[in-house]
């Protein structure tokens, strides 16, 4: 690194001192903290983004959001050239950068890392970082800090995409690196064109069972609701009533996280909506759950990420079967596409059983989409979802190339055949659903198209299987990092003895299942319990909370 560059970095770093006593960690989904603590971290992530762009010679994304967390929090994470999460191998360096106490120690870290990674700064082509933020008021100042970090590497451009959903920014990064036009309008065009294509190929059946054309959406008072509101005139048959569109406090009594965890109707929903098909997005629109309000109450029946996954799996499996014809893949010219689903330990046990009964391969990974995404990418069609509604469907390049050729062949030999329609549907799904990251908007349009295709009401969809009762609690402890887990977070290896105690407690409940893990986004240990009755699940979760307090020291939240 030349002298001029070093001085530029030292100058800008001295304007962003780290808050006294703060400790930052690139967790499940980037850095998160109270927004007032984050300026130095976002500045440093700007530096990291520039360096990653120089190293990969590609466009990188930097998103400022704390997703479903309270409005006073904020966060920052990077999107890699593929549009996916920052490679895990850079996370320790991200931690070190965020915690370097002085500009000189920051510079030394950079010099050492650049050397270790063989990053060539001089003569590198122009690098670029796309910036986005959610609607949090603190986002504006933090975005400026990010720009300062990015541009303190000479020759790196910071392009501000403005207020966007997290998945929109990831999509833009992916598109730009593929040489595709990557504006917000391009994003909508691709999504809505493929949505209409799926509708065009809905089988014409005689049926009295018609799906309601109305959907009510809870926008979490965040960015997703606003974006959806602007699309309303382009949705054809589908009438969307968007509520919580920015007038109230972000994520407060609203949003996918609230709906999923509390199993209550969000603000501005109530008994008058009983039976309606409703969906809820989280604050940055990368999570989606559906629900319907139970008559005369504010309680809901939740249709969570596991059920969205099951719906997608069912539809895609059906299309693959039609495409392969009666010989199920043995016919000449067919392609035996691998279809796999990826879940975490938070997936309801009933969903995993259902998917296995469908004959699907189900794999478990630790929490965090970076793990699920990586695993799903191993299949021709990989579907991943967290129970909280974050997920997507990935298509392999090899399968898509084959599908394009097959489609051309069928266009000339058997247009309008069921096989041809199945090929067109699969291609449409691959364009509709975000290939970079879980996306509530594109997920919502895929759900809507499939329900219409199946002629299913939300109730019928919910009956695919019955969830086992579950309870999720969080415990504040002295040091959550003292909890070390293995086996996709289902077993605790440290502190010693706690797993045996959890097992002994779990054994008392029919269909009991319970695990604990440290959160990667909040200073808590999470407890998840499942049992054959709600009382059982509640009781088990509460007993395990007490065990956690006993083994790790107090402070319940
Ligand atoms: P943590 O705080 O690590 O449990 C939460 C979610 C994750 C993921 C991240 C990122 C649960 C139990 N955990 O992570 O699934 O969505 O936030 O936002 O919902
Ligand atoms: Zn989110």
Coordinates of C-alpha atoms and ligand atoms in Angstrom, one line a residue:
X1 CA 0.0 0.0 0.0
X2 CA 1.6 3.3 -1.0
X3 CA 2.1 6.2 1.3
X4 CA -0.7 8.3 -0.1
X5 CA -3.2 5.5 0.4
X6 CA -2.0 4.9 3.9
X7 CA -2.4 8.6 4.9
X8 CA -5.9 8.7 3.3
X9 CA -6.9 5.7 5.4
X10 CA -5.5 7.1 8.6
X11 CA -7.1 10.5 8.0
X12 CA -10.6 9.1 7.5
X13 CA -10.2 6.5 10.3
X14 CA -9.4 9.2 12.8
X15 CA -12.9 10.7 12.1
X16 CA -14.6 7.5 13.3
X17 CA -13.3 6.5 16.7
X18 CA -14.8 3.3 18.2
X19 CA -17.1 3.8 21.2
X20 CA -15.4 3.1 24.5
X21 CA -15.9 -0.4 25.8
X22 CA -17.8 -1.6 22.7
X23 CA -17.1 -5.1 21.3
X24 CA -18.5 -5.9 17.8
X25 CA -19.0 -9.3 16.2
X26 CA -20.0 -10.2 12.7
X27 CA -22.9 -12.5 13.8
X28 CA -25.6 -14.5 12.1
X29 CA -26.2 -11.6 9.7
X30 CA -23.5 -9.0 10.0
X31 CA -23.0 -6.5 12.8
X32 CA -26.0 -5.3 14.9
X33 CA -26.2 -2.9 17.8
X34 CA -27.9 0.2 19.1
X35 CA -27.6 2.6 16.1
X36 CA -25.7 5.2 18.2
X37 CA -22.8 2.8 18.6
X38 CA -22.4 1.8 14.9
X39 CA -20.8 4.7 13.0
X40 CA -17.2 3.4 13.4
X41 CA -18.3 -0.1 12.5
X42 CA -20.2 0.9 9.4
X43 CA -17.2 3.0 8.3
X44 CA -14.9 0.0 8.7
X45 CA -17.3 -2.3 6.9
X46 CA -17.1 0.3 4.1
X47 CA -13.3 -0.3 4.0
X48 CA -13.9 -4.0 4.1
X49 CA -16.4 -3.8 1.2
X50 CA -13.9 -1.8 -0.9
X51 CA -11.2 -4.3 -0.3
X52 CA -13.4 -7.2 -1.1
X53 CA -14.4 -5.5 -4.4
X54 CA -10.8 -4.9 -5.2
X55 CA -9.9 -8.5 -4.4
X56 CA -12.8 -10.1 -6.3
X57 CA -12.7 -7.5 -9.1
X58 CA -16.5 -7.5 -8.8
X59 CA -19.3 -5.3 -7.4
X60 CA -20.0 -5.8 -3.7
X61 CA -23.1 -4.8 -1.7
X62 CA -23.3 -3.0 1.6
X63 CA -26.7 -3.0 3.3
X64 CA -27.5 -1.0 6.4
X65 CA -30.4 -2.7 8.3
X66 CA -31.2 -4.4 11.6
X67 CA -34.0 -6.3 9.9
X68 CA -36.7 -7.3 12.5
X69 CA -35.0 -5.7 15.4
X70 CA -36.3 -2.6 17.1
X71 CA -36.1 0.7 15.3
X72 CA -33.3 2.1 17.6
X73 CA -31.0 -0.7 16.5
X74 CA -29.2 -0.8 13.2
X75 CA -26.8 -3.1 11.5
X76 CA -24.5 -3.6 8.5
X77 CA -23.7 -6.6 6.3
X78 CA -22.0 -7.3 3.0
X79 CA -23.2 -9.1 -0.1
X80 CA -20.6 -11.0 -2.1
X81 CA -20.3 -10.9 -5.9
X82 CA -22.8 -13.8 -6.3
X83 CA -25.3 -11.7 -4.3
X84 CA -25.0 -14.1 -1.4
X85 CA -23.6 -13.3 2.1
X86 CA -20.0 -12.3 2.6
X87 CA -17.7 -15.4 2.5
X88 CA -17.3 -16.8 6.0
X89 CA -13.6 -16.8 5.6
X90 CA -13.6 -13.0 5.8
X91 CA -15.7 -12.8 9.0
X92 CA -12.7 -13.0 11.5
X93 CA -11.1 -10.1 9.6
X94 CA -14.3 -8.2 9.7
X95 CA -14.4 -8.7 13.5
X96 CA -10.8 -7.6 13.9
X97 CA -11.3 -4.4 11.8
X98 CA -14.5 -3.4 13.7
X99 CA -12.6 -3.8 17.0
X100 CA -9.3 -2.2 16.1
X101 CA -8.8 0.5 18.8
X102 CA -6.7 3.1 16.9
X103 CA -6.3 4.2 13.3
X104 CA -2.8 2.9 13.3
X105 CA -3.8 -0.6 14.5
X106 CA -6.5 -0.5 11.8
X107 CA -4.0 0.3 9.2
X108 CA -1.6 -2.4 10.4
X109 CA -4.5 -5.0 10.2
X110 CA -5.2 -3.9 6.6
X111 CA -1.6 -4.0 5.6
X112 CA -1.2 -7.6 7.0
X113 CA -4.4 -8.8 5.5
X114 CA -3.6 -7.4 2.0
X115 CA -0.3 -9.2 2.1
X116 CA -1.7 -12.4 3.4
X117 CA -4.4 -12.5 0.8
X118 CA -2.2 -11.3 -2.0
X119 CA -4.5 -8.4 -2.8
X120 CA -3.1 -6.1 -5.5
X121 CA -4.1 -2.5 -4.9
X122 CA -2.1 -0.7 -7.6
X123 CA -3.5 -1.0 -11.1
X124 CA -6.6 -2.8 -10.0
X125 CA -9.6 -2.1 -12.2
X126 CA -12.2 0.4 -10.8
X127 CA -14.0 -1.2 -7.9
X128 CA -17.6 -0.5 -6.9
X129 CA -19.8 -1.0 -3.8
X130 CA -23.6 -0.7 -4.0
X131 CA -25.1 0.8 -0.9
X132 CA -28.6 0.4 0.4
X133 CA -30.4 1.0 3.6
X134 CA -33.8 0.3 5.2
X135 CA -36.2 3.0 6.5
X136 CA -34.5 3.4 9.9
X137 CA -33.9 7.1 10.6
X138 CA -30.3 6.3 11.7
X139 CA -29.6 4.9 8.3
X140 CA -28.9 8.2 6.7
X141 CA -25.8 9.0 8.9
X142 CA -24.6 5.5 8.8
X143 CA -24.8 5.4 5.0
X144 CA -22.5 8.5 5.0
X145 CA -20.0 6.6 7.2
X146 CA -20.1 3.7 4.9
X147 CA -19.4 6.0 1.9
X148 CA -16.4 7.4 3.7
X149 CA -15.0 4.0 4.4
X150 CA -15.5 2.8 0.8
X151 CA -14.0 5.9 -0.8
X152 CA -11.0 5.9 1.5
X153 CA -9.7 3.3 -0.8
X154 CA -8.7 5.3 -3.8
X155 CA -10.4 4.3 -7.0
X156 CA -13.4 2.7 -5.3
X157 CA -16.9 4.0 -6.1
X158 CA -19.8 4.0 -3.7
X159 CA -23.1 3.8 -5.6
X160 CA -26.1 4.7 -3.4
X161 CA -29.2 2.6 -4.3
X162 CA -31.2 4.5 -1.6
X163 CA -33.9 2.9 0.5
X164 CA -34.3 -0.7 -0.8
X165 CA -35.2 -4.0 0.7
X166 CA -32.2 -6.2 1.7
X167 CA -33.0 -8.8 -1.1
X168 CA -33.3 -6.0 -3.7
X169 CA -29.7 -4.9 -2.9
X170 CA -28.4 -8.5 -3.0
X171 CA -30.3 -9.0 -6.4
X172 CA -28.7 -5.8 -7.8
X173 CA -25.2 -7.0 -6.8
X174 CA -25.8 -10.4 -8.5
X175 CA -27.3 -8.9 -11.6
X176 CA -24.6 -6.2 -12.0
X177 CA -21.9 -8.9 -11.8
X178 CA -23.6 -10.9 -14.4
X179 CA -23.7 -7.9 -16.7
X180 CA -27.5 -7.6 -16.4
X181 CA -29.2 -4.2 -15.9
X182 CA -29.6 -3.9 -12.1
X183 CA -32.0 -1.1 -11.3
X184 CA -34.9 -1.4 -8.9
X185 CA -37.2 -1.2 -12.0
X186 CA -35.4 -4.2 -13.6
X187 CA -35.9 -6.1 -10.4
X188 CA -39.7 -5.5 -10.5
X189 CA -39.9 -6.2 -14.2
X190 CA -38.2 -9.6 -13.9
X191 CA -40.3 -10.5 -10.9
X192 CA -43.7 -9.5 -12.3
X193 CA -43.0 -10.9 -15.8
X194 CA -42.3 -14.3 -14.4
X195 CA -45.3 -14.0 -12.0
X196 CA -47.6 -13.4 -15.0
X197 CA -45.9 -16.3 -16.8
X198 CA -46.8 -18.7 -14.0
X199 CA -50.4 -17.4 -14.1
X200 CA -50.6 -17.9 -17.9
X201 CA -49.7 -21.6 -17.5
X202 CA -52.3 -22.4 -14.8
X203 CA -54.2 -25.5 -15.9
X204 CA -57.7 -24.9 -17.0
X205 CA -59.8 -27.1 -14.7
X206 CA -63.5 -27.2 -14.0
X207 CA -63.7 -26.2 -10.4
X208 CA -66.0 -24.4 -8.2
X209 CA -63.2 -23.9 -5.7
X210 CA -61.8 -20.5 -6.6
X211 CA -59.0 -18.9 -4.6
X212 CA -59.8 -15.5 -3.1
X213 CA -58.1 -12.8 -5.2
X214 CA -57.5 -10.7 -2.1
X215 CA -54.4 -10.7 0.1
X216 CA -53.9 -8.5 3.1
X217 CA -50.2 -7.7 3.9
X218 CA -48.6 -6.4 7.0
X219 CA -45.6 -4.3 5.9
X220 CA -44.0 -4.1 9.4
X221 CA -43.9 -0.3 8.9
X222 CA -40.8 -0.9 7.0
X223 CA -39.4 -0.8 3.5
X224 CA -41.2 -3.8 2.0
X225 CA -44.7 -2.5 2.6
X226 CA -43.8 0.7 0.8
X227 CA -42.4 -1.1 -2.2
X228 CA -45.4 -3.4 -2.4
X229 CA -47.8 -0.5 -2.2
X230 CA -46.2 1.0 -5.3
X231 CA -46.6 -2.3 -7.2
X232 CA -50.3 -2.6 -6.6
X233 CA -51.5 -1.5 -10.0
X234 CA -49.3 -4.1 -11.8
X235 CA -50.6 -7.2 -10.2
X236 CA -53.5 -8.1 -12.5
X237 CA -56.1 -10.3 -10.7
X238 CA -54.5 -10.0 -7.3
X239 CA -55.8 -7.3 -5.0
X240 CA -53.3 -6.5 -2.3
X241 CA -54.3 -4.4 0.8
X242 CA -51.1 -3.3 2.4
X243 CA -51.2 -2.2 6.0
X244 CA -48.5 -1.0 8.4
X245 CA -46.9 0.8 5.5
X246 CA -44.7 3.2 7.4
X247 CA -47.1 5.2 9.5
X248 CA -46.3 3.4 12.8
X249 CA -43.1 2.4 14.6
X250 CA -41.0 -0.1 12.6
X251 CA -41.4 -3.7 13.9
X252 CA -43.4 -2.7 17.0
X253 CA -46.2 -5.1 17.3
X254 CA -46.0 -5.8 13.6
X255 CA -43.9 -7.7 11.1
X256 CA -43.0 -11.4 10.4
X257 CA -40.9 -11.8 13.5
X258 CA -43.7 -10.6 15.8
X259 CA -46.3 -12.7 14.1
X260 CA -44.2 -15.8 14.1
X261 CA -43.0 -15.6 17.6
X262 CA -46.1 -14.2 19.4
X263 CA -48.6 -16.0 17.1
X264 CA -50.8 -12.8 17.4
X265 CA -52.4 -10.6 14.8
X266 CA -50.2 -7.6 14.1
X267 CA -51.3 -4.0 14.7
X268 CA -54.2 -3.0 12.4
X269 CA -55.3 -6.6 12.0
X270 CA -58.1 -8.1 14.1
X271 CA -61.4 -10.0 14.2
X272 CA -62.8 -8.2 11.2
X273 CA -60.1 -10.0 9.1
X274 CA -61.0 -13.4 10.3
X275 CA -60.4 -16.1 7.6
X276 CA -58.7 -13.7 5.2
X277 CA -55.4 -14.7 3.6
X278 CA -52.8 -12.5 5.3
X279 CA -49.0 -12.2 4.9
X280 CA -46.5 -10.4 7.0
X281 CA -43.0 -9.1 6.0
X282 CA -40.2 -8.2 8.3
X283 CA -38.5 -4.8 8.5
X284 CA -36.2 -5.2 5.6
X285 CA -38.5 -7.6 3.6
X286 CA -36.3 -10.7 3.6
X287 CA -38.7 -12.7 5.7
X288 CA -42.3 -13.7 4.9
X289 CA -44.9 -15.6 6.8
X290 CA -48.6 -16.1 6.1
X291 CA -51.4 -16.3 8.7
X292 CA -55.2 -16.0 9.2
X293 CA -57.0 -14.4 12.1
X294 CA -59.1 -16.9 14.1
X295 CA -62.8 -15.8 14.4
X296 CA -63.6 -13.4 17.2
X297 CA -60.1 -13.0 18.4
X298 CA -56.7 -11.5 17.8
X299 CA -55.1 -15.0 17.7
X300 CA -53.9 -16.4 14.4
X301 CA -53.1 -19.6 12.7
X302 CA -49.6 -19.2 11.5
X303 CA -48.4 -20.5 8.1
X304 CA -44.7 -20.2 8.6
X305 CA -41.5 -20.6 6.6
X306 CA -41.7 -24.4 6.9
X307 CA -45.1 -24.4 5.2
X308 CA -43.9 -22.1 2.5
X309 CA -41.0 -24.5 1.9
X310 CA -43.4 -27.4 1.8
X311 CA -45.7 -25.6 -0.7
X312 CA -42.7 -24.8 -2.9
X313 CA -41.4 -28.4 -2.6
X314 CA -44.7 -29.9 -3.6
X315 CA -45.1 -27.7 -6.6
X316 CA -41.6 -28.0 -7.9
X317 CA -41.6 -31.8 -7.4
X318 CA -44.8 -32.0 -9.4
X319 CA -43.3 -29.9 -12.2
X320 CA -40.2 -32.1 -12.3
X321 CA -42.4 -35.2 -12.5
X322 CA -44.4 -33.8 -15.4
X323 CA -41.3 -32.8 -17.2
X324 CA -39.6 -36.1 -16.8
X325 CA -42.7 -37.9 -18.1
X326 CA -44.1 -41.2 -17.1
X327 CA -40.6 -42.9 -17.1
X328 CA -39.6 -40.7 -14.2
X329 CA -36.2 -39.6 -15.5
X330 CA -35.4 -42.7 -17.4
X331 CA -36.7 -41.4 -20.7
X332 CA -34.0 -40.4 -23.2
X333 CA -33.1 -36.8 -23.2
X334 CA -34.3 -36.4 -19.6
X335 CA -32.3 -34.9 -16.8
X336 CA -32.6 -36.4 -13.3
X337 CA -32.5 -33.2 -11.4
X338 CA -31.6 -33.4 -7.8
X339 CA -34.2 -31.7 -5.5
X340 CA -33.2 -31.1 -1.9
X341 CA -34.6 -29.1 1.0
X342 CA -32.6 -27.5 3.8
X343 CA -33.9 -26.5 7.2
X344 CA -32.6 -25.7 10.7
X345 CA -33.3 -27.1 14.1
X346 CA -36.1 -24.5 14.4
X347 CA -38.1 -26.2 11.7
X348 CA -41.2 -27.7 13.2
X349 CA -40.7 -31.5 13.5
X350 CA -44.0 -32.1 11.7
X351 CA -42.7 -30.3 8.6
X352 CA -39.5 -32.4 8.5
X353 CA -41.6 -35.6 8.8
X354 CA -43.9 -34.3 6.0
X355 CA -41.0 -33.5 3.7
X356 CA -39.4 -36.9 4.3
X357 CA -42.7 -38.6 3.6
X358 CA -42.8 -36.8 0.3
X359 CA -39.6 -38.6 -0.5
X360 CA -37.4 -35.5 -0.3
X361 CA -33.9 -35.3 0.9
X362 CA -33.9 -33.1 4.0
X363 CA -30.7 -31.6 5.4
X364 CA -30.2 -29.6 8.6
X365 CA -27.7 -26.8 9.0
X366 CA -27.0 -24.3 11.8
X367 CA -29.1 -21.1 12.0
X368 CA -28.3 -18.4 9.5
X369 CA -29.0 -18.2 5.9
X370 CA -25.3 -18.3 5.0
X371 CA -25.3 -22.0 6.0
X372 CA -28.6 -22.9 4.5
X373 CA -27.8 -21.1 1.2
X374 CA -24.5 -22.9 0.8
X375 CA -26.1 -26.3 1.3
X376 CA -29.0 -25.6 -1.0
X377 CA -26.6 -24.6 -3.7
X378 CA -25.4 -28.3 -3.9
X379 CA -28.7 -29.4 -5.6
X380 CA -30.1 -28.7 -9.0
X381 CA -33.1 -27.3 -7.2
X382 CA -32.3 -26.5 -3.6
X383 CA -35.1 -25.1 -1.4
X384 CA -34.2 -23.6 1.9
X385 CA -36.2 -21.9 4.6
X386 CA -35.9 -20.9 8.2
X387 CA -39.2 -21.3 10.2
X388 CA -39.2 -17.5 10.6
X389 CA -39.8 -17.2 6.8
X390 CA -36.4 -16.5 5.4
X391 CA -35.7 -18.6 2.4
X392 CA -35.6 -19.1 -1.3
X393 CA -35.2 -21.7 -4.1
X394 CA -31.8 -22.0 -5.9
X395 CA -31.4 -23.5 -9.4
X396 CA -28.1 -24.8 -10.6
X397 CA -26.6 -23.4 -13.8
X398 CA -26.3 -26.9 -15.2
X399 CA -30.0 -27.6 -14.7
X400 CA -31.1 -24.2 -16.1
X401 CA -29.0 -24.6 -19.2
X402 CA -30.6 -28.0 -19.8
X403 CA -34.0 -26.6 -19.1
X404 CA -33.5 -23.8 -21.7
X405 CA -32.5 -26.4 -24.3
X406 CA -35.4 -28.7 -23.4
X407 CA -37.8 -25.7 -23.6
X408 CA -36.6 -24.9 -27.1
X409 CA -36.9 -28.5 -28.2
X410 CA -40.5 -28.7 -26.7
X411 CA -41.4 -25.4 -28.3
X412 CA -40.8 -26.9 -31.8
X413 CA -42.0 -30.5 -31.1
X414 CA -44.8 -30.3 -28.6
X415 CA -45.9 -26.8 -27.8
X416 CA -48.8 -26.7 -25.4
X417 CA -47.9 -30.2 -24.0
X418 CA -48.0 -30.6 -20.3
X419 CA -44.2 -31.2 -20.4
X420 CA -43.7 -27.9 -22.2
X421 CA -45.8 -26.1 -19.6
X422 CA -43.8 -27.7 -16.8
X423 CA -40.6 -26.5 -18.4
X424 CA -41.9 -23.0 -18.7
X425 CA -43.1 -23.0 -15.2
X426 CA -39.8 -24.1 -13.8
X427 CA -38.0 -21.4 -15.8
X428 CA -40.5 -18.8 -14.6
X429 CA -39.9 -19.9 -10.9
X430 CA -36.1 -19.6 -11.4
X431 CA -36.6 -16.0 -12.6
X432 CA -39.3 -15.0 -10.1
X433 CA -37.6 -16.2 -7.0
X434 CA -34.5 -14.3 -5.8
X435 CA -31.4 -16.4 -6.5
X436 CA -29.2 -14.3 -4.3
X437 CA -31.0 -14.5 -0.9
X438 CA -34.4 -15.0 0.8
X439 CA -36.9 -12.4 -0.5
X440 CA -40.3 -11.7 1.0
X441 CA -41.6 -10.0 -2.1
X442 CA -40.6 -12.6 -4.6
X443 CA -41.6 -15.3 -2.1
X444 CA -45.0 -13.8 -1.8
X445 CA -45.6 -13.8 -5.6
X446 CA -44.5 -17.4 -5.8
X447 CA -46.9 -18.4 -3.0
X448 CA -49.7 -16.5 -4.7
X449 CA -49.1 -18.1 -8.1
X450 CA -48.9 -21.6 -6.6
X451 CA -52.1 -21.2 -4.5
X452 CA -53.8 -20.0 -7.6
X453 CA -52.4 -22.9 -9.6
X454 CA -53.5 -25.4 -7.0
X455 CA -56.8 -23.6 -6.3
X456 CA -56.0 -23.8 -2.6
X457 CA -57.3 -21.5 0.1
X458 CA -54.8 -20.6 2.9
X459 CA -56.8 -23.1 5.1
X460 CA -56.2 -25.9 2.6
X461 CA -52.5 -25.0 2.4
X462 CA -52.3 -25.0 6.2
X463 CA -53.7 -28.5 6.3
X464 CA -50.7 -30.0 4.5
X465 CA -49.6 -31.1 8.0
X466 CA -50.3 -30.0 11.5
X467 CA -47.5 -28.2 13.4
X468 CA -46.4 -29.7 16.7
X469 CA -46.9 -27.2 19.5
X470 CA -43.8 -25.2 20.2
X471 CA -42.4 -22.4 22.4
X472 CA -39.4 -20.2 21.9
X473 CA -38.0 -18.2 24.8
X474 CA -34.9 -16.1 25.2
X475 CA -32.6 -15.8 28.3
X476 CA -30.2 -13.1 29.2
X477 CA -27.1 -14.6 30.7
X478 CA -23.7 -13.3 31.8
X479 CA -21.9 -14.6 28.7
X480 CA -23.8 -16.2 25.9
X481 CA -20.6 -17.2 24.1
X482 CA -20.1 -19.7 26.9
X483 CA -22.7 -21.9 25.1
X484 CA -20.9 -24.0 22.5
X485 CA -23.0 -26.3 20.3
X486 CA -22.6 -29.1 17.7
X487 CA -24.7 -31.2 15.4
X488 CA -26.4 -28.3 13.7
X489 CA -26.9 -26.6 17.1
X490 CA -29.0 -29.5 18.5
X491 CA -26.4 -30.5 21.2
X492 CA -24.5 -28.4 23.7
X493 CA -20.9 -29.4 24.3
X494 CA -20.2 -26.6 26.8
X495 CA -21.0 -25.9 29.7
X496 CA -20.5 -29.5 30.6
X497 CA -23.5 -31.3 32.0
X498 CA -26.2 -29.0 30.6
X499 CA -27.1 -31.2 27.6
X500 CA -27.7 -34.2 29.9
X501 CA -30.0 -32.0 32.0
X502 CA -31.8 -30.8 28.9
X503 CA -32.2 -34.4 27.7
X504 CA -33.5 -35.6 31.0
X505 CA -36.1 -32.8 31.0
X506 CA -37.1 -33.4 27.4
X507 CA -37.6 -37.1 28.0
X508 CA -40.5 -36.3 30.3
X509 CA -42.7 -35.0 27.4
X510 CA -44.3 -37.0 24.6
X511 CA -42.8 -35.9 21.3
X512 CA -40.5 -33.7 23.3
X513 CA -37.6 -31.9 21.5
X514 CA -35.6 -29.1 22.9
X515 CA -32.3 -27.2 22.2
X516 CA -30.5 -24.1 23.2
X517 CA -28.1 -21.9 21.3
X518 CA -26.5 -18.4 21.6
X519 CA -28.2 -15.9 19.4
X520 CA -26.0 -14.4 16.7
X521 CA -28.0 -11.1 16.6
X522 CA -29.0 -10.4 20.2
X523 CA -27.3 -10.7 23.5
X524 CA -29.4 -13.8 24.6
X525 CA -29.5 -17.5 24.6
X526 CA -32.5 -18.9 22.7
X527 CA -34.5 -21.9 24.0
X528 CA -36.7 -23.8 21.6
X529 CA -39.1 -26.6 22.8
X530 CA -41.6 -28.8 21.0
X531 CA -44.0 -31.3 22.5
X532 CA -47.3 -33.0 21.7
X533 CA -49.3 -30.3 23.6
X534 CA -48.9 -26.6 24.0
X535 CA -48.8 -26.9 27.8
X536 CA -46.0 -29.5 27.4
X537 CA -44.0 -27.3 25.0
X538 CA -44.4 -24.2 27.3
X539 CA -43.5 -26.2 30.4
X540 CA -40.4 -27.8 28.8
X541 CA -39.2 -24.4 27.5
X542 CA -39.6 -22.8 30.9
X543 CA -37.8 -25.7 32.7
X544 CA -34.9 -25.4 30.2
X545 CA -34.8 -21.6 30.8
X546 CA -34.2 -22.4 34.5
X547 CA -31.4 -24.8 33.5
X548 CA -29.8 -22.1 31.4
X549 CA -29.9 -19.7 34.3
X550 CA -28.5 -22.3 36.6
X551 CA -25.6 -23.2 34.4
X552 CA -24.8 -19.8 32.9
X553 CA -25.9 -17.2 35.4
X554 CA -28.9 -14.9 35.6
X555 CA -30.7 -12.2 33.7
X556 CA -34.0 -13.3 31.9
X557 CA -35.5 -11.0 29.3
Ligands
LIG1 P1 -30.3 -15.4 15.9 O1 -30.4 -14.1 16.7 O2 -28.8 -15.9 15.6 O3 -31.2 -16.5 16.4 C1 -32.0 -14.6 14.1 C2 -32.9 -15.7 13.5 C3 -32.2 -16.3 12.4 C4 -31.8 -15.3 11.3 C5 -31.1 -14.1 11.9 C6 -30.9 -13.0 10.9 C7 -34.4 -17.1 14.8 C8 -34.5 -18.1 15.9 N1 -33.1 -16.7 14.5 O4 -30.8 -15.1 14.4 O5 -33.0 -17.3 11.8 O6 -33.0 -14.9 10.6 O7 -31.8 -13.6 13.0 O8 -31.8 -12.0 10.8 O9 -35.4 -16.8 14.2
LIG2 ZN1 -34.9 -9.3 7.7

